[in-house]
mmCIF file of C-alpha atoms in Angstrom:
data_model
loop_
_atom_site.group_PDB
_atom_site.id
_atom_site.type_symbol
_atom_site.label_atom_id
_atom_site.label_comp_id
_atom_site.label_asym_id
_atom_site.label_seq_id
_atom_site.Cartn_x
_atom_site.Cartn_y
_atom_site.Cartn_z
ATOM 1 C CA UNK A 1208 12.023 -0.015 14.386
ATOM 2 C CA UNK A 1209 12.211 -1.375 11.054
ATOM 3 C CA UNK A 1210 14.419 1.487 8.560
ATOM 4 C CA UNK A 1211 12.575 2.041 5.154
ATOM 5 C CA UNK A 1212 13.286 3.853 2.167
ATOM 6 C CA UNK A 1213 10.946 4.837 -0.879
ATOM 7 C CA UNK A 1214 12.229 4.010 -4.145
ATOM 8 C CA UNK A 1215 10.436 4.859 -7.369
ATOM 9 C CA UNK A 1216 11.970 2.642 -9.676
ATOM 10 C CA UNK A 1217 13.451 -1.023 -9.479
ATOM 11 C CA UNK A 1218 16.936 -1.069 -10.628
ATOM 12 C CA UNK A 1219 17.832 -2.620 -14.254
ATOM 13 C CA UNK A 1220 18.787 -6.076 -12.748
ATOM 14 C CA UNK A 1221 15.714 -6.020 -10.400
ATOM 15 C CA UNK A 1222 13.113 -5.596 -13.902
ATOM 16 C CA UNK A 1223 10.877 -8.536 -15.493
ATOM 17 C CA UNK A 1224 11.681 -8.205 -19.161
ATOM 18 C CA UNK A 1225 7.844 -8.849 -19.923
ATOM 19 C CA UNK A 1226 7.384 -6.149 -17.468
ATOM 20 C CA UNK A 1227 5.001 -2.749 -18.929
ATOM 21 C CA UNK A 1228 6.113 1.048 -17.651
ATOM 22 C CA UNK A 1229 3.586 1.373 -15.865
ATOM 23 C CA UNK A 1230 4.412 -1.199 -13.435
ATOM 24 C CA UNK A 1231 7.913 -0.027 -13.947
ATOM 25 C CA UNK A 1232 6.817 3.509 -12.326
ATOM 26 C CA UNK A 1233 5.148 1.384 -9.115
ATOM 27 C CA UNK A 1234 6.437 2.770 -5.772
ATOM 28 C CA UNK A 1235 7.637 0.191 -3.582
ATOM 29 C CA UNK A 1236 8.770 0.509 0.072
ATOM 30 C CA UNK A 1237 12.348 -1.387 0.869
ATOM 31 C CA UNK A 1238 13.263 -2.460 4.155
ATOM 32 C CA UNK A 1239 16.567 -3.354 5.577
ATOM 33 C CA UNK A 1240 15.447 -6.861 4.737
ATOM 34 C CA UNK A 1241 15.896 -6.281 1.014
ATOM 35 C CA UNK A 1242 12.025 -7.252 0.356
ATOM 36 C CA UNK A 1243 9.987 -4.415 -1.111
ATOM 37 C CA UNK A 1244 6.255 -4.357 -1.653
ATOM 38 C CA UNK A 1245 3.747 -1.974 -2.925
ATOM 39 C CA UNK A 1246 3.973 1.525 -1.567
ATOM 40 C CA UNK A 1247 0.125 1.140 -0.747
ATOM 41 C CA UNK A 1248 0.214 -1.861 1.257
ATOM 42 C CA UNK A 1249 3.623 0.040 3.378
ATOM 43 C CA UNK A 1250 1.025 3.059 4.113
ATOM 44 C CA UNK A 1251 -2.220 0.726 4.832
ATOM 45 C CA UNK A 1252 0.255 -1.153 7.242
ATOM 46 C CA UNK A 1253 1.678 2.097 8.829
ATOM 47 C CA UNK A 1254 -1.754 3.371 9.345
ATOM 48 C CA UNK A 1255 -2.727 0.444 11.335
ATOM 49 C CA UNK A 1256 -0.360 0.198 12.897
ATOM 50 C CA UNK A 1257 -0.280 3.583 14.038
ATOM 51 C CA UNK A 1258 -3.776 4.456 14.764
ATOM 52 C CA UNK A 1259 -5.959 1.255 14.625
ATOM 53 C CA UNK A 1260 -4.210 -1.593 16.488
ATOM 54 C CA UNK A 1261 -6.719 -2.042 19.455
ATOM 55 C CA UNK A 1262 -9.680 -2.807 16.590
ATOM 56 C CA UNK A 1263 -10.876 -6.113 17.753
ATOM 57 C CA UNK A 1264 -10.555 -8.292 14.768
ATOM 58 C CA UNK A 1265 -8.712 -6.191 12.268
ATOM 59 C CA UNK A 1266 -7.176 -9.446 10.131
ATOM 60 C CA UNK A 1267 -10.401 -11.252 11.076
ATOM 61 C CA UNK A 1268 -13.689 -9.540 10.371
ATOM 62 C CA UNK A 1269 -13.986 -8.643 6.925
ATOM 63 C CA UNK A 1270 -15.355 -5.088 5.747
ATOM 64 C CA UNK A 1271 -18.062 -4.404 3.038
ATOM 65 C CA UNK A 1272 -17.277 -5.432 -0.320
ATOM 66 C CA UNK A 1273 -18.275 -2.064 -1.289
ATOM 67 C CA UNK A 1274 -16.047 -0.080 0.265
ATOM 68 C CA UNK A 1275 -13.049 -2.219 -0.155
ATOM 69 C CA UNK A 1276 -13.644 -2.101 -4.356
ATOM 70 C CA UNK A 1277 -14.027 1.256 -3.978
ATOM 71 C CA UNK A 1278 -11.037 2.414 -2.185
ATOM 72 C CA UNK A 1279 -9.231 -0.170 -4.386
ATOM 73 C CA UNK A 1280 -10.497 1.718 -7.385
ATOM 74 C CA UNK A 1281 -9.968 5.151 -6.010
ATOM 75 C CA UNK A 1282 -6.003 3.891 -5.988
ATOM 76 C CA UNK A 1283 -5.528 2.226 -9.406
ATOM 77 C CA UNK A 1284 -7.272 5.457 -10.651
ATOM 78 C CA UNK A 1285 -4.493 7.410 -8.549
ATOM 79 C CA UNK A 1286 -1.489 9.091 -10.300
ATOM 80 C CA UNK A 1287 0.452 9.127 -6.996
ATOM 81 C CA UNK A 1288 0.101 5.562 -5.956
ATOM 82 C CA UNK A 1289 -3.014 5.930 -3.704
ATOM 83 C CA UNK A 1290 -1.193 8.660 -1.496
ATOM 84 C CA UNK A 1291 -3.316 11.013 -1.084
ATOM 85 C CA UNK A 1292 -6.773 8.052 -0.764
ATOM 86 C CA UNK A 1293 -4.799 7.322 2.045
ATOM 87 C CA UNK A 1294 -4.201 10.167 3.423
ATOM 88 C CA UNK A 1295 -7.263 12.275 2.348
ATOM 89 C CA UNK A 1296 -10.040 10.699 4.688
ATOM 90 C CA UNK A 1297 -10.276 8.599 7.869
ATOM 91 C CA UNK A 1298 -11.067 4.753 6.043
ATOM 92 C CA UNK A 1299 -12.451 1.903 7.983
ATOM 93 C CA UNK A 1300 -9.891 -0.105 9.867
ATOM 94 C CA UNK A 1301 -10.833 -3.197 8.261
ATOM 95 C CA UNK A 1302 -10.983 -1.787 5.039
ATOM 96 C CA UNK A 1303 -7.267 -1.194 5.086
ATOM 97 C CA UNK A 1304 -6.427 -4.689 6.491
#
């Protein structure tokens, strides 16, 4: 199993000059690897992986538009970096892929 650790901040070296606070303040999951991405896409991955990996199709069949802008609103709108939209309701499979 891959070892993962939750940072909330990129270290001095790691920062874009041009870079704003806010994305500054971005969670980002690190692997062992050394590659980090969003903290969201970690927890959509887990939860796939975890409860949804016998969907037929998951990378494949797309879900509605709809509900993919609105998840993806409900998490820029987030101040905990779509935790708890995660977390709070059962979401379509293929909306999370």
């Amino acid at each position: 199993a891959m070892q993962v650790a939750i940072s909330t901040s990129l270290k001095k070296e790691e920062r874009d000059e041009d870079s704003d606070e806010e994305e500054d303040k971005l969670m980002t999951a690190r692997c062992v690897l050394g590659l980090s991405v969003p903290y969201v896409v970690f927890q959509c991955a887990r939860i796939i992986r975890e409860n949804h990996l016998d969907v037929e199709g998951i990378f494949r069949i797309s879900a509605s538009q709809s509900e993919i802008k609105g998840l993806r609103e409900a998490i820029d709108a987030s101040t905990n970096c779509g935790v708890s939209e995660l977390h709070g309701e059962a979401h379509d499979p293929y909306v999370l892929a």
